């Protein structure tokens, strides 16, 4: 299964991704994690990316697409993967479709973790992580709403979107995630 998880910052994607990779036994491809590793390693890509990340802006596509494309070619991704944080723009989604199509693969399903903006802000204030500068956080939410939310229509058009209520306990939310994966499996069999 090749699944994409989409959600605004603070929606609880990390927790659900961990559970989902355990369930599906596929690698977890988080572009945020990959970028943070590049930043820690002070690579040229990491140095360029950090100036965008520090401001809550999206990193340019040429950095992201190359990184994801290389990762998708690794042998452990042959049977599937969980994409977290990518795609984040319509162009990235189209690029992903092209990359997979060239290898006779496709995205099987997309899960949206839907959480209202007020709740995201409330969670951020309660959590107060050091990377949760309120100004940067609002920019990341705005970037989600402007650049990433259009992806939901794109995947609805492909009949691949499962929109899930992201409110509740981690267990309750995971039950909804699991039900969506079952639907993707059934749809894959009938394709
Ligand atoms: P995340 O951990 O997924 O929230 O990502 C942290 C930061 O990395 C984001 O705020 C962006 O600056 C950058 N980033 C991660 N994934 C992407 C992507 N697909 N496209 C552009 N920038 C990204």
CSV table of C-alpha atoms and ligand atoms in Angstrom, one decimal:
chain,number,residue,atom,x,y,z
A,1,UNK,CA,0.0,0.0,0.0
A,2,UNK,CA,1.2,3.5,-0.9
A,3,UNK,CA,-0.6,5.9,1.4
A,4,UNK,CA,-0.4,9.7,1.9
A,5,UNK,CA,-1.3,11.3,5.2
A,6,UNK,CA,-2.3,15.0,5.0
A,7,UNK,CA,-3.0,17.2,7.9
A,8,UNK,CA,-2.3,20.8,9.2
A,9,UNK,CA,0.5,21.3,11.7
A,10,UNK,CA,-0.5,20.0,15.1
A,11,UNK,CA,-3.1,17.6,13.8
A,12,UNK,CA,-1.4,14.6,15.4
A,13,UNK,CA,0.1,13.2,12.2
A,14,UNK,CA,3.2,11.9,13.9
A,15,UNK,CA,1.3,9.6,16.3
A,16,UNK,CA,-0.9,8.3,13.6
A,17,UNK,CA,2.0,7.7,11.2
A,18,UNK,CA,3.8,5.6,13.8
A,19,UNK,CA,0.8,3.4,14.3
A,20,UNK,CA,0.2,3.2,10.6
A,21,UNK,CA,3.7,2.0,9.7
A,22,UNK,CA,3.4,-0.7,12.4
A,23,UNK,CA,0.1,-1.8,10.9
A,24,UNK,CA,1.2,-1.7,7.3
A,25,UNK,CA,4.9,-2.7,7.8
A,26,UNK,CA,6.0,-0.2,5.2
A,27,UNK,CA,8.7,2.6,5.5
A,28,UNK,CA,7.7,6.0,6.9
A,29,UNK,CA,8.8,8.7,4.5
A,30,UNK,CA,8.6,12.0,6.3
A,31,UNK,CA,10.0,14.9,4.3
A,32,UNK,CA,10.1,17.0,7.5
A,33,UNK,CA,12.3,14.4,9.1
A,34,UNK,CA,14.5,14.0,6.0
A,35,UNK,CA,15.0,17.8,5.9
A,36,UNK,CA,15.8,18.0,9.6
A,37,UNK,CA,18.5,15.3,9.0
A,38,UNK,CA,19.9,17.4,6.1
A,39,UNK,CA,20.0,20.4,8.4
A,40,UNK,CA,21.7,18.5,11.2
A,41,UNK,CA,24.3,17.2,8.7
A,42,UNK,CA,24.8,20.7,7.4
A,43,UNK,CA,24.6,19.6,3.8
A,44,UNK,CA,24.1,22.2,1.1
A,45,UNK,CA,20.4,21.2,0.8
A,46,UNK,CA,20.0,21.4,4.6
A,47,UNK,CA,21.6,24.8,4.7
A,48,UNK,CA,19.3,26.1,2.0
A,49,UNK,CA,16.2,24.4,3.5
A,50,UNK,CA,16.7,25.7,7.0
A,51,UNK,CA,16.1,29.4,6.1
A,52,UNK,CA,12.6,28.4,4.8
A,53,UNK,CA,11.8,26.0,7.6
A,54,UNK,CA,12.7,28.6,10.3
A,55,UNK,CA,10.1,30.9,8.8
A,56,UNK,CA,7.4,28.4,8.5
A,57,UNK,CA,7.6,28.4,4.7
A,58,UNK,CA,7.8,25.6,2.2
A,59,UNK,CA,11.2,24.5,1.0
A,60,UNK,CA,11.6,24.9,-2.8
A,61,UNK,CA,10.4,21.9,-4.9
A,62,UNK,CA,13.8,21.1,-6.4
A,63,UNK,CA,15.2,20.2,-3.0
A,64,UNK,CA,12.1,18.2,-2.0
A,65,UNK,CA,11.4,16.3,-5.2
A,66,UNK,CA,15.0,15.1,-5.6
A,67,UNK,CA,15.1,13.9,-2.0
A,68,UNK,CA,11.7,12.0,-2.3
A,69,UNK,CA,12.5,10.6,-5.7
A,70,UNK,CA,15.8,9.0,-4.5
A,71,UNK,CA,14.0,7.6,-1.4
A,72,UNK,CA,11.2,6.1,-3.4
A,73,UNK,CA,13.7,4.2,-5.5
A,74,UNK,CA,15.1,2.4,-2.4
A,75,UNK,CA,14.3,-1.4,-2.4
A,76,UNK,CA,12.3,-1.1,0.9
A,77,UNK,CA,9.8,1.1,-0.9
A,78,UNK,CA,9.0,-1.5,-3.5
A,79,UNK,CA,6.0,-2.9,-1.7
A,80,UNK,CA,4.7,0.4,-0.3
A,81,UNK,CA,5.3,3.4,1.9
A,82,UNK,CA,3.6,5.9,4.1
A,83,UNK,CA,4.2,9.5,2.8
A,84,UNK,CA,4.0,12.1,5.5
A,85,UNK,CA,4.5,15.8,4.7
A,86,UNK,CA,4.7,15.1,0.9
A,87,UNK,CA,3.1,16.1,-1.3
A,88,UNK,CA,2.3,19.5,0.1
A,89,UNK,CA,1.5,21.4,-3.1
A,90,UNK,CA,-0.5,20.6,-6.3
A,91,UNK,CA,2.8,20.5,-8.3
A,92,UNK,CA,4.3,18.0,-5.8
A,93,UNK,CA,1.2,15.8,-6.1
A,94,UNK,CA,1.4,15.8,-9.9
A,95,UNK,CA,5.2,15.1,-9.7
A,96,UNK,CA,4.6,12.2,-7.3
A,97,UNK,CA,2.0,10.7,-9.7
A,98,UNK,CA,4.5,11.0,-12.6
A,99,UNK,CA,7.3,9.5,-10.5
A,100,UNK,CA,5.2,6.5,-9.5
A,101,UNK,CA,3.6,6.0,-12.9
A,102,UNK,CA,7.1,5.6,-14.5
A,103,UNK,CA,7.5,2.6,-12.2
A,104,UNK,CA,4.0,1.3,-12.8
A,105,UNK,CA,2.9,2.3,-9.3
A,106,UNK,CA,0.4,4.7,-7.9
A,107,UNK,CA,-0.9,6.3,-4.7
A,108,UNK,CA,-3.5,3.8,-3.2
A,109,UNK,CA,-5.2,6.2,-0.8
A,110,UNK,CA,-4.9,9.6,0.9
A,111,UNK,CA,-6.0,10.2,4.5
A,112,UNK,CA,-6.8,13.7,5.6
A,113,UNK,CA,-6.6,14.3,9.4
A,114,UNK,CA,-9.2,17.2,9.7
A,115,UNK,CA,-8.8,19.4,12.8
A,116,UNK,CA,-10.4,22.9,13.1
A,117,UNK,CA,-8.0,25.8,13.2
A,118,UNK,CA,-9.1,26.9,16.8
A,119,UNK,CA,-8.2,23.4,18.1
A,120,UNK,CA,-4.8,23.5,16.4
A,121,UNK,CA,-3.9,26.8,18.1
A,122,UNK,CA,-5.2,25.5,21.4
A,123,UNK,CA,-3.0,22.4,21.2
A,124,UNK,CA,0.0,24.5,20.2
A,125,UNK,CA,-0.4,26.8,23.2
A,126,UNK,CA,-0.8,23.8,25.5
A,127,UNK,CA,2.2,22.0,24.1
A,128,UNK,CA,4.6,24.9,23.9
A,129,UNK,CA,7.4,23.1,22.2
A,130,UNK,CA,10.5,25.2,21.6
A,131,UNK,CA,9.9,25.0,17.8
A,132,UNK,CA,6.3,26.2,18.3
A,133,UNK,CA,7.0,30.0,17.9
A,134,UNK,CA,3.3,31.2,17.6
A,135,UNK,CA,4.2,33.4,14.6
A,136,UNK,CA,5.9,30.6,12.8
A,137,UNK,CA,3.1,28.2,13.7
A,138,UNK,CA,0.5,30.6,12.2
A,139,UNK,CA,2.5,30.8,9.0
A,140,UNK,CA,2.6,27.0,8.8
A,141,UNK,CA,-1.1,26.9,9.2
A,142,UNK,CA,-1.6,29.6,6.5
A,143,UNK,CA,0.8,27.7,4.2
A,144,UNK,CA,-1.3,24.5,4.8
A,145,UNK,CA,-4.6,26.3,4.0
A,146,UNK,CA,-3.3,28.1,0.9
A,147,UNK,CA,-0.8,25.5,-0.6
A,148,UNK,CA,-1.8,22.1,0.8
A,149,UNK,CA,-5.6,22.2,1.1
A,150,UNK,CA,-6.1,22.3,-2.7
A,151,UNK,CA,-4.6,18.8,-2.7
A,152,UNK,CA,-7.8,17.5,-1.0
A,153,UNK,CA,-9.8,18.4,-4.2
A,154,UNK,CA,-7.1,16.8,-6.4
A,155,UNK,CA,-7.3,13.5,-4.5
A,156,UNK,CA,-11.1,13.7,-4.2
A,157,UNK,CA,-11.1,14.0,-8.0
A,158,UNK,CA,-9.1,10.8,-8.2
A,159,UNK,CA,-11.5,9.1,-5.8
A,160,UNK,CA,-8.7,8.5,-3.3
A,161,UNK,CA,-9.4,10.8,-0.4
A,162,UNK,CA,-10.6,9.6,3.0
A,163,UNK,CA,-11.3,12.6,5.3
A,164,UNK,CA,-11.1,11.7,8.9
A,165,UNK,CA,-12.2,13.5,12.0
A,166,UNK,CA,-8.9,14.3,13.9
A,167,UNK,CA,-10.6,15.1,17.2
A,168,UNK,CA,-10.7,12.4,19.9
A,169,UNK,CA,-8.1,10.2,21.6
A,170,UNK,CA,-5.2,8.7,19.6
A,171,UNK,CA,-7.0,5.3,19.8
A,172,UNK,CA,-10.3,6.6,18.5
A,173,UNK,CA,-8.5,8.4,15.6
A,174,UNK,CA,-6.5,5.4,14.7
A,175,UNK,CA,-9.7,3.3,14.4
A,176,UNK,CA,-10.9,5.7,11.8
A,177,UNK,CA,-7.5,5.5,10.0
A,178,UNK,CA,-7.7,1.8,10.1
A,179,UNK,CA,-11.2,1.8,8.6
A,180,UNK,CA,-9.9,4.1,5.8
A,181,UNK,CA,-7.0,1.7,5.0
A,182,UNK,CA,-9.5,-1.2,4.8
A,183,UNK,CA,-11.5,0.8,2.2
A,184,UNK,CA,-8.3,1.5,0.2
A,185,UNK,CA,-7.5,-2.2,0.2
A,186,UNK,CA,-10.9,-3.1,-1.1
A,187,UNK,CA,-10.7,-0.4,-3.8
A,188,UNK,CA,-7.2,-1.7,-4.8
A,189,UNK,CA,-8.5,-5.2,-5.3
A,190,UNK,CA,-11.3,-4.0,-7.6
A,191,UNK,CA,-9.0,-1.8,-9.7
B,1,LIG,P1,6.9,18.8,8.9
B,1,LIG,O1,7.7,18.1,9.9
B,1,LIG,O2,6.3,17.9,7.9
B,1,LIG,O3,5.9,19.7,9.5
B,1,LIG,O4,7.9,19.7,8.0
B,1,LIG,C1,8.6,20.7,8.7
B,1,LIG,C2,9.0,21.8,7.6
B,1,LIG,O5,9.8,21.2,6.6
B,1,LIG,C3,7.9,22.5,6.9
B,1,LIG,O6,7.3,23.5,7.7
B,1,LIG,C4,8.5,22.9,5.6
B,1,LIG,O7,9.3,24.1,5.8
B,1,LIG,C5,9.5,21.8,5.3
B,1,LIG,N1,8.8,20.8,4.5
B,1,LIG,C6,8.5,19.5,4.8
B,1,LIG,N2,7.9,18.8,3.8
B,1,LIG,C7,7.9,19.7,2.7
B,1,LIG,C8,7.4,19.6,1.4
B,1,LIG,N3,6.8,18.5,0.9
B,1,LIG,N4,7.5,20.7,0.6
B,1,LIG,C9,8.1,21.9,1.1
B,1,LIG,N5,8.6,22.0,2.3
B,1,LIG,C10,8.5,20.9,3.2
